[in-house]
Amino acid sequence: MAQIVALTGNEAVAEAMRQINPDVVAAYPITPQTELMHKFAEFHADGLVDTELVLVESEHSAMSASVGAAAAGARAMTATSANGLALMWEIVYIAASLRLPIVMAVVNRALSGNINIHCDHSDTMGCRDSGWIQLFSENAQEAYDNAIMAVKIAEDRRVLLPVMVTLDGFIISHTVERLEILQDQQVKDFVGEYRPERYLLDVDHPFTVGPLDLQDYYFEHKRQEIEAEENALPVIEEVSRAYSTLCGRGYDLIEEYRMEDADRAVVAMGSTCGTAKVVVDQLREQGEAVGLLKVRCYRPFPYDRIVAALAKVKAAAVLDRAVSFGAKGGSLYGDVRSALFSNNGHYPVKVIDYIYGLGGRDLEEEHLYKAFADLKRIVQTGRVEFEVGYLGLRE
Amino acid sequence: MATIKELAQRGDKLSPGHRACAGCVPIIAFHQVLRSAQGHVVCGCATGCMEVVTTIFPYTAWKVPFIHNAFENVAATISGVEAAYRALKRKGRVGKDIRFIAFGGDGGTYDIGLQALSGVLERGHSMLYVCYDNEAYMNTGIQRSSATPFAADTKTAPAGKVHKGKKQFPKNLTEIVIAHNVPYAAQASVSHWKDLNRKVERALAVEGPTFINVLAPCPPGWRFPQELGIEMARLAVETCFWPLYEYDHGARILNYRPKEKLPLSEWTKHQGRFRHLHRAENAHLLAAAQEEVDRRWELLVRMCEQSAGQK
């Protein structure tokens, strides 16, 4: 029986971590992640977890200690935001290259400068190509659910890659929501015990982690990492199905919301999907054939599923909460366009991009009404007046 | 304390067949430390010469579990390993007693790795941190570090017509470590292997963070004939440039007092990086270096005497 509780997103992830009871958690404070570790530290102080809590002197050391702990054979978790993630960046890549199944909550926040503590996705996008799996959460419930699923995905022998679970800073991290949590035993059974094949503390079978890897092998090792990412897609689907059976909530790589007969769609990630669902419902009531394509799994990017979902519509608008300076539109836009083109570009769907919500700027319902109206014009006229636009920007 | 025969008979933790330079003294430091460490150990290394020459994939010279992560974070990395050990031991998934050793060069310890080291010392992880100090960034081609001696000629602080090598005196890392209130810290030299052996055994027997700073001369970096490595380490001790001492639970102990304190020039004259100091126009630089060595030596002797007085 699920228990219904009222928690913030940060508390929800901390609750998941309490139930997972990882061997090692390394933590350093950064807004808006702080409350997550406050809550976990309380669990630790009250003896509700028997985790080794390593209160490091920087995020760089948080990720370094996580790498050491995971290589030693422990289940390791941490959390961060924005500049903290940027400071970890070097070791974020190493964690993936060493194939260590670390799970990290990233409470999305704008990356400096100028300094800003509110939500956008520039921090996560900064390590888009690091080899980590990236799962985006729409609300506190999904942040909780993703944190639990992430452990199982990361530790799967076919994958062995670290996983980032993102939740939008303040919007999800600090807002109290109603959510359902599993029983402790259910979580324990679902994630199982971490039993690595090789680990440093197995002193009878010594091995070398992180050697110098020159022209002779580096490329092949990267190829294996690429393969692990490819393997991750079916594993994420499997784990999501198993978890859905357990909790009764449906999880998949993507979510197609009222897409079955839609002729226009927005494509989005994170908390914006909640707002978009409201707008889609309202427009549906007015007889408009609109839908939302929510991307839950951003890395690895589920190309085929995105293409299949968008092949049905005539026009789509991608919503990017981060800029890729010098590129046409944001990263999600580039990926979506690439997906459509990779199938020989035979899909007649017209795609535009909106940059929105930088530094915590609200995305309001009216902004999405405007997006759907723009798409309607494109469908009616067959003309795309602009490729990249902005929502909620004063110009 | 082991005899040299006993040390020789202990199994290798680091195999021969690594790719260190001819005459490399840092690798001797590694061998001395690892032979002194008995029982199960897990080691880590910062990026640098020793990590490079021992781990070129698909080969490894390490016969014990080993991890390299990045340049500045060996202390943090091993703190994670040690935290995992405590967690898994408590859960009964690791039964053996294991000790942890982190190695870093002077660049990865005095400079870029100082923050992570400081964090580990403050948090009190049970590990021995060994700094192999060859007094510059040797792995990247002899650039100055904060451990490089005053007036030494390096690639980023060269001895030219106007500027005469490094302008600053080296940081006193051993004292910085001691200021963290650690249970045990020491300075050692490969030339005094018995002293080094005893210090490693002591450090590994102590609970909590321990630290040994080992002087490890570098033939290409210091520019001396490759057979003179141990002699260069010995002269650094005999000139009091590199005093052998330890800090054990609050007391500073001077481990070696030269019978006759040699002038610094006895050490510098063999090294290409100090060649300019032995020209008449730079005599004032050598004198300044000598003055600072004397000042630091006298201060240390006084501190050690004070410790003895308190006992």
Short mmCIF file of N, CA and C in Angstrom, two decimals, chain B residues 166-282:
data_model
loop_
_atom_site.label_atom_id
_atom_site.label_comp_id
_atom_site.label_asym_id
_atom_site.label_seq_id
_atom_site.Cartn_x
_atom_site.Cartn_y
_atom_site.Cartn_z
N LYS B 166 63.12 30.99 -9.71
CA LYS B 166 61.94 31.20 -8.86
C LYS B 166 62.19 32.27 -7.81
N LYS B 167 61.21 33.14 -7.64
CA LYS B 167 61.43 34.29 -6.76
C LYS B 167 61.06 34.00 -5.31
N GLN B 168 60.27 32.96 -5.09
CA GLN B 168 59.77 32.72 -3.74
C GLN B 168 60.45 31.50 -3.09
N PHE B 169 60.42 31.50 -1.78
CA PHE B 169 60.86 30.32 -1.04
C PHE B 169 59.71 29.31 -1.01
N PRO B 170 60.04 28.03 -0.87
CA PRO B 170 58.94 27.05 -0.91
C PRO B 170 58.03 27.13 0.32
N LYS B 171 56.81 26.73 0.08
CA LYS B 171 55.79 26.62 1.11
C LYS B 171 56.21 25.51 2.08
N ASN B 172 55.92 25.67 3.35
CA ASN B 172 56.23 24.62 4.31
C ASN B 172 55.01 23.73 4.51
N LEU B 173 54.86 22.78 3.61
CA LEU B 173 53.64 21.97 3.61
C LEU B 173 53.50 21.11 4.86
N THR B 174 54.63 20.57 5.32
CA THR B 174 54.55 19.69 6.49
C THR B 174 53.94 20.45 7.67
N GLU B 175 54.36 21.71 7.85
CA GLU B 175 53.80 22.51 8.95
C GLU B 175 52.34 22.88 8.69
N ILE B 176 51.98 23.05 7.42
CA ILE B 176 50.57 23.34 7.08
C ILE B 176 49.72 22.13 7.47
N VAL B 177 50.23 20.94 7.19
CA VAL B 177 49.51 19.71 7.55
C VAL B 177 49.39 19.62 9.08
N ILE B 178 50.50 19.88 9.78
CA ILE B 178 50.49 19.80 11.24
C ILE B 178 49.46 20.77 11.83
N ALA B 179 49.32 21.93 11.18
CA ALA B 179 48.36 22.93 11.67
C ALA B 179 46.91 22.41 11.63
N HIS B 180 46.68 21.32 10.91
CA HIS B 180 45.34 20.71 10.90
C HIS B 180 45.10 19.85 12.14
N ASN B 181 46.09 19.80 13.01
CA ASN B 181 45.96 19.02 14.24
C ASN B 181 45.81 17.53 13.94
N VAL B 182 46.63 17.04 13.01
CA VAL B 182 46.60 15.61 12.67
C VAL B 182 47.36 14.83 13.75
N PRO B 183 47.09 13.53 13.88
CA PRO B 183 47.83 12.77 14.90
C PRO B 183 49.30 12.58 14.55
N TYR B 184 49.60 12.44 13.25
CA TYR B 184 50.99 12.14 12.90
C TYR B 184 51.34 12.74 11.53
N ALA B 185 52.50 13.39 11.48
CA ALA B 185 53.02 13.90 10.21
C ALA B 185 54.55 13.85 10.29
N ALA B 186 55.19 13.69 9.15
CA ALA B 186 56.65 13.58 9.18
C ALA B 186 57.25 14.05 7.87
N GLN B 187 58.53 14.36 7.96
CA GLN B 187 59.33 14.60 6.77
C GLN B 187 60.37 13.50 6.69
N ALA B 188 60.57 12.94 5.50
CA ALA B 188 61.52 11.85 5.34
C ALA B 188 62.26 12.04 4.03
N SER B 189 63.30 11.23 3.86
CA SER B 189 64.10 11.30 2.64
C SER B 189 64.49 9.90 2.24
N VAL B 190 64.51 9.63 0.93
CA VAL B 190 64.85 8.29 0.44
C VAL B 190 66.27 7.90 0.87
N SER B 191 67.11 8.88 1.15
CA SER B 191 68.49 8.58 1.53
C SER B 191 68.56 7.93 2.92
N HIS B 192 67.57 8.17 3.74
CA HIS B 192 67.54 7.63 5.10
C HIS B 192 66.39 6.62 5.18
N TRP B 193 66.64 5.45 4.58
CA TRP B 193 65.55 4.48 4.38
C TRP B 193 65.01 3.91 5.68
N LYS B 194 65.88 3.77 6.69
CA LYS B 194 65.42 3.22 7.97
C LYS B 194 64.43 4.16 8.63
N ASP B 195 64.79 5.44 8.58
CA ASP B 195 63.94 6.48 9.13
C ASP B 195 62.60 6.51 8.39
N LEU B 196 62.66 6.40 7.09
CA LEU B 196 61.45 6.41 6.26
C LEU B 196 60.58 5.19 6.58
N ASN B 197 61.23 4.04 6.67
CA ASN B 197 60.52 2.79 6.98
C ASN B 197 59.77 2.90 8.32
N ARG B 198 60.48 3.41 9.31
CA ARG B 198 59.88 3.54 10.64
C ARG B 198 58.69 4.51 10.59
N LYS B 199 58.83 5.59 9.85
CA LYS B 199 57.76 6.58 9.78
C LYS B 199 56.52 6.02 9.08
N VAL B 200 56.73 5.25 8.03
CA VAL B 200 55.57 4.66 7.33
C VAL B 200 54.86 3.67 8.26
N GLU B 201 55.65 2.85 8.95
CA GLU B 201 55.04 1.89 9.88
C GLU B 201 54.26 2.62 10.97
N ARG B 202 54.85 3.68 11.48
CA ARG B 202 54.18 4.46 12.53
C ARG B 202 52.89 5.09 11.98
N ALA B 203 53.00 5.71 10.82
CA ALA B 203 51.84 6.41 10.24
C ALA B 203 50.69 5.44 9.98
N LEU B 204 51.03 4.23 9.52
CA LEU B 204 49.97 3.27 9.20
C LEU B 204 49.39 2.62 10.46
N ALA B 205 50.10 2.75 11.57
CA ALA B 205 49.59 2.18 12.83
C ALA B 205 48.64 3.15 13.53
N VAL B 206 48.72 4.41 13.14
CA VAL B 206 47.92 5.45 13.81
C VAL B 206 46.54 5.54 13.14
N GLU B 207 45.50 5.70 13.95
CA GLU B 207 44.16 5.93 13.40
C GLU B 207 44.04 7.40 13.03
N GLY B 208 43.34 7.67 11.95
CA GLY B 208 43.15 9.05 11.54
C GLY B 208 44.09 9.41 10.41
N PRO B 209 44.04 10.66 9.97
CA PRO B 209 44.84 11.07 8.82
C PRO B 209 46.31 11.26 9.20
N THR B 210 47.21 10.67 8.43
CA THR B 210 48.64 10.84 8.68
C THR B 210 49.30 11.27 7.38
N PHE B 211 50.48 11.85 7.50
CA PHE B 211 51.10 12.49 6.34
C PHE B 211 52.61 12.33 6.39
N ILE B 212 53.20 11.96 5.28
CA ILE B 212 54.66 11.94 5.19
C ILE B 212 55.09 12.67 3.92
N ASN B 213 55.97 13.61 4.09
CA ASN B 213 56.50 14.38 2.97
C ASN B 213 57.89 13.82 2.65
N VAL B 214 58.03 13.17 1.51
CA VAL B 214 59.29 12.50 1.18
C VAL B 214 60.02 13.28 0.08
N LEU B 215 61.23 13.68 0.37
CA LEU B 215 62.02 14.34 -0.66
C LEU B 215 62.48 13.29 -1.67
N ALA B 216 62.20 13.53 -2.95
CA ALA B 216 62.48 12.54 -3.99
C ALA B 216 63.09 13.22 -5.21
N PRO B 217 64.41 13.37 -5.23
CA PRO B 217 65.08 14.10 -6.31
C PRO B 217 64.79 13.54 -7.70
N CYS B 218 64.77 14.44 -8.68
CA CYS B 218 64.42 14.07 -10.06
C CYS B 218 65.62 14.39 -10.96
N PRO B 219 66.30 13.38 -11.50
CA PRO B 219 67.51 13.66 -12.30
C PRO B 219 67.28 14.62 -13.48
N PRO B 220 66.27 14.40 -14.34
CA PRO B 220 66.11 15.37 -15.44
C PRO B 220 65.64 16.74 -14.98
N GLY B 221 64.86 16.79 -13.90
CA GLY B 221 64.31 18.07 -13.43
C GLY B 221 65.34 18.89 -12.67
N TRP B 222 66.17 18.21 -11.88
CA TRP B 222 67.17 18.93 -11.09
C TRP B 222 68.47 19.05 -11.87
N ARG B 223 68.59 18.22 -12.88
CA ARG B 223 69.78 18.14 -13.74
C ARG B 223 71.06 17.78 -12.95
N PHE B 224 71.06 16.52 -12.49
CA PHE B 224 72.27 15.95 -11.91
C PHE B 224 72.49 14.59 -12.56
N PRO B 225 73.71 14.03 -12.51
CA PRO B 225 73.96 12.72 -13.10
C PRO B 225 73.06 11.67 -12.46
N GLN B 226 72.50 10.79 -13.28
CA GLN B 226 71.43 9.91 -12.80
C GLN B 226 71.84 8.97 -11.67
N GLU B 227 73.14 8.73 -11.49
CA GLU B 227 73.56 7.84 -10.42
C GLU B 227 73.62 8.58 -9.06
N LEU B 228 73.40 9.89 -9.08
CA LEU B 228 73.56 10.68 -7.84
C LEU B 228 72.26 10.93 -7.06
N GLY B 229 71.18 10.25 -7.45
CA GLY B 229 69.86 10.53 -6.84
C GLY B 229 69.84 10.45 -5.33
N ILE B 230 70.33 9.33 -4.80
CA ILE B 230 70.29 9.14 -3.36
C ILE B 230 71.22 10.15 -2.67
N GLU B 231 72.35 10.43 -3.34
CA GLU B 231 73.29 11.41 -2.80
C GLU B 231 72.65 12.81 -2.74
N MET B 232 71.85 13.15 -3.75
CA MET B 232 71.17 14.45 -3.73
C MET B 232 70.18 14.53 -2.57
N ALA B 233 69.52 13.40 -2.31
CA ALA B 233 68.57 13.36 -1.19
C ALA B 233 69.33 13.49 0.13
N ARG B 234 70.51 12.82 0.21
CA ARG B 234 71.30 12.84 1.43
C ARG B 234 71.84 14.25 1.70
N LEU B 235 72.33 14.90 0.65
CA LEU B 235 72.90 16.25 0.83
C LEU B 235 71.82 17.26 1.25
N ALA B 236 70.59 17.05 0.77
CA ALA B 236 69.51 17.96 1.19
C ALA B 236 69.30 17.86 2.70
N VAL B 237 69.52 16.66 3.24
CA VAL B 237 69.37 16.46 4.69
C VAL B 237 70.60 17.02 5.42
N GLU B 238 71.80 16.74 4.87
CA GLU B 238 73.05 17.16 5.53
C GLU B 238 73.22 18.68 5.54
N THR B 239 72.58 19.35 4.56
CA THR B 239 72.67 20.82 4.53
C THR B 239 71.55 21.46 5.35
N CYS B 240 70.66 20.60 5.88
CA CYS B 240 69.50 21.06 6.64
C CYS B 240 68.46 21.76 5.77
N PHE B 241 68.61 21.60 4.46
CA PHE B 241 67.55 22.09 3.56
C PHE B 241 66.28 21.27 3.80
N TRP B 242 66.45 19.97 4.03
CA TRP B 242 65.31 19.05 4.22
C TRP B 242 65.49 18.31 5.55
N PRO B 243 65.10 18.94 6.64
CA PRO B 243 65.28 18.29 7.94
C PRO B 243 64.38 17.06 8.08
N LEU B 244 64.92 16.05 8.74
CA LEU B 244 64.12 14.86 9.04
C LEU B 244 63.51 15.05 10.42
N TYR B 245 62.19 15.14 10.45
CA TYR B 245 61.54 15.28 11.74
C TYR B 245 60.13 14.72 11.66
N GLU B 246 59.54 14.53 12.82
CA GLU B 246 58.17 14.04 12.83
C GLU B 246 57.37 14.77 13.89
N TYR B 247 56.09 14.70 13.72
CA TYR B 247 55.13 15.32 14.65
C TYR B 247 54.21 14.20 15.08
N ASP B 248 54.31 13.83 16.34
CA ASP B 248 53.55 12.68 16.82
C ASP B 248 52.68 13.10 17.99
N HIS B 249 51.38 13.20 17.74
CA HIS B 249 50.43 13.57 18.78
C HIS B 249 50.89 14.78 19.60
N GLY B 250 51.22 15.83 18.91
CA GLY B 250 51.52 17.09 19.59
C GLY B 250 52.99 17.40 19.78
N ALA B 251 53.85 16.38 19.66
CA ALA B 251 55.27 16.64 19.88
C ALA B 251 56.06 16.61 18.58
N ARG B 252 56.91 17.62 18.39
CA ARG B 252 57.82 17.63 17.24
C ARG B 252 59.13 16.97 17.66
N ILE B 253 59.59 16.01 16.87
CA ILE B 253 60.82 15.30 17.21
C ILE B 253 61.80 15.42 16.05
N LEU B 254 62.97 15.95 16.35
CA LEU B 254 64.01 16.03 15.32
C LEU B 254 64.67 14.66 15.24
N ASN B 255 64.62 14.05 14.06
CA ASN B 255 65.11 12.68 13.94
C ASN B 255 66.59 12.61 13.57
N TYR B 256 67.13 13.70 13.05
CA TYR B 256 68.51 13.65 12.60
C TYR B 256 69.14 15.03 12.66
N ARG B 257 70.29 15.09 13.32
CA ARG B 257 71.02 16.36 13.38
C ARG B 257 72.39 16.09 12.77
N PRO B 258 72.71 16.73 11.62
CA PRO B 258 74.00 16.46 10.98
C PRO B 258 75.15 16.75 11.94
N LYS B 259 76.17 15.89 11.88
CA LYS B 259 77.34 16.11 12.74
C LYS B 259 77.95 17.44 12.41
N GLU B 260 78.06 17.67 11.08
CA GLU B 260 78.57 18.96 10.63
C GLU B 260 77.59 19.49 9.58
N LYS B 261 76.92 20.59 9.89
CA LYS B 261 75.91 21.14 8.97
C LYS B 261 76.63 21.68 7.72
N LEU B 262 76.41 21.04 6.57
CA LEU B 262 77.10 21.45 5.34
C LEU B 262 76.46 22.72 4.77
N PRO B 263 77.26 23.54 4.09
CA PRO B 263 76.67 24.71 3.44
C PRO B 263 75.75 24.27 2.29
N LEU B 264 74.74 25.06 2.02
CA LEU B 264 73.75 24.72 1.00
C LEU B 264 74.42 24.48 -0.36
N SER B 265 75.51 25.20 -0.61
CA SER B 265 76.21 25.09 -1.91
C SER B 265 76.72 23.67 -2.17
N GLU B 266 76.95 22.89 -1.11
CA GLU B 266 77.39 21.50 -1.28
C GLU B 266 76.32 20.68 -2.00
N TRP B 267 75.06 21.13 -1.82
CA TRP B 267 73.92 20.44 -2.47
C TRP B 267 73.65 21.05 -3.85
N THR B 268 73.65 22.39 -3.91
CA THR B 268 73.26 23.07 -5.15
C THR B 268 74.29 22.90 -6.26
N LYS B 269 75.57 22.74 -5.89
CA LYS B 269 76.63 22.75 -6.92
C LYS B 269 76.54 21.55 -7.88
N HIS B 270 75.83 20.49 -7.48
CA HIS B 270 75.71 19.30 -8.34
C HIS B 270 74.55 19.41 -9.32
N GLN B 271 73.74 20.45 -9.15
CA GLN B 271 72.47 20.49 -9.89
C GLN B 271 72.43 21.61 -10.92
N GLY B 272 72.08 21.24 -12.16
CA GLY B 272 72.00 22.20 -13.25
C GLY B 272 71.02 23.32 -12.99
N ARG B 273 69.96 23.04 -12.22
CA ARG B 273 68.93 24.06 -11.98
C ARG B 273 69.45 25.19 -11.09
N PHE B 274 70.60 24.95 -10.42
CA PHE B 274 71.19 25.98 -9.57
C PHE B 274 72.51 26.52 -10.13
N ARG B 275 72.84 26.15 -11.37
CA ARG B 275 74.16 26.50 -11.90
C ARG B 275 74.43 28.01 -11.82
N HIS B 276 73.39 28.79 -12.13
CA HIS B 276 73.56 30.26 -12.14
C HIS B 276 73.90 30.81 -10.75
N LEU B 277 73.54 30.09 -9.70
CA LEU B 277 73.81 30.57 -8.34
C LEU B 277 75.31 30.54 -8.03
N HIS B 278 76.02 29.75 -8.79
CA HIS B 278 77.46 29.60 -8.51
C HIS B 278 78.31 30.53 -9.36
N ARG B 279 77.66 31.51 -10.01
CA ARG B 279 78.41 32.56 -10.70
C ARG B 279 78.51 33.76 -9.75
N ALA B 280 79.64 34.44 -9.85
CA ALA B 280 79.95 35.51 -8.88
C ALA B 280 78.82 36.54 -8.76
N GLU B 281 78.21 36.91 -9.91
CA GLU B 281 77.21 37.99 -9.86
C GLU B 281 75.93 37.57 -9.12
N ASN B 282 75.77 36.26 -8.90
CA ASN B 282 74.56 35.80 -8.21
C ASN B 282 74.84 35.30 -6.79
#
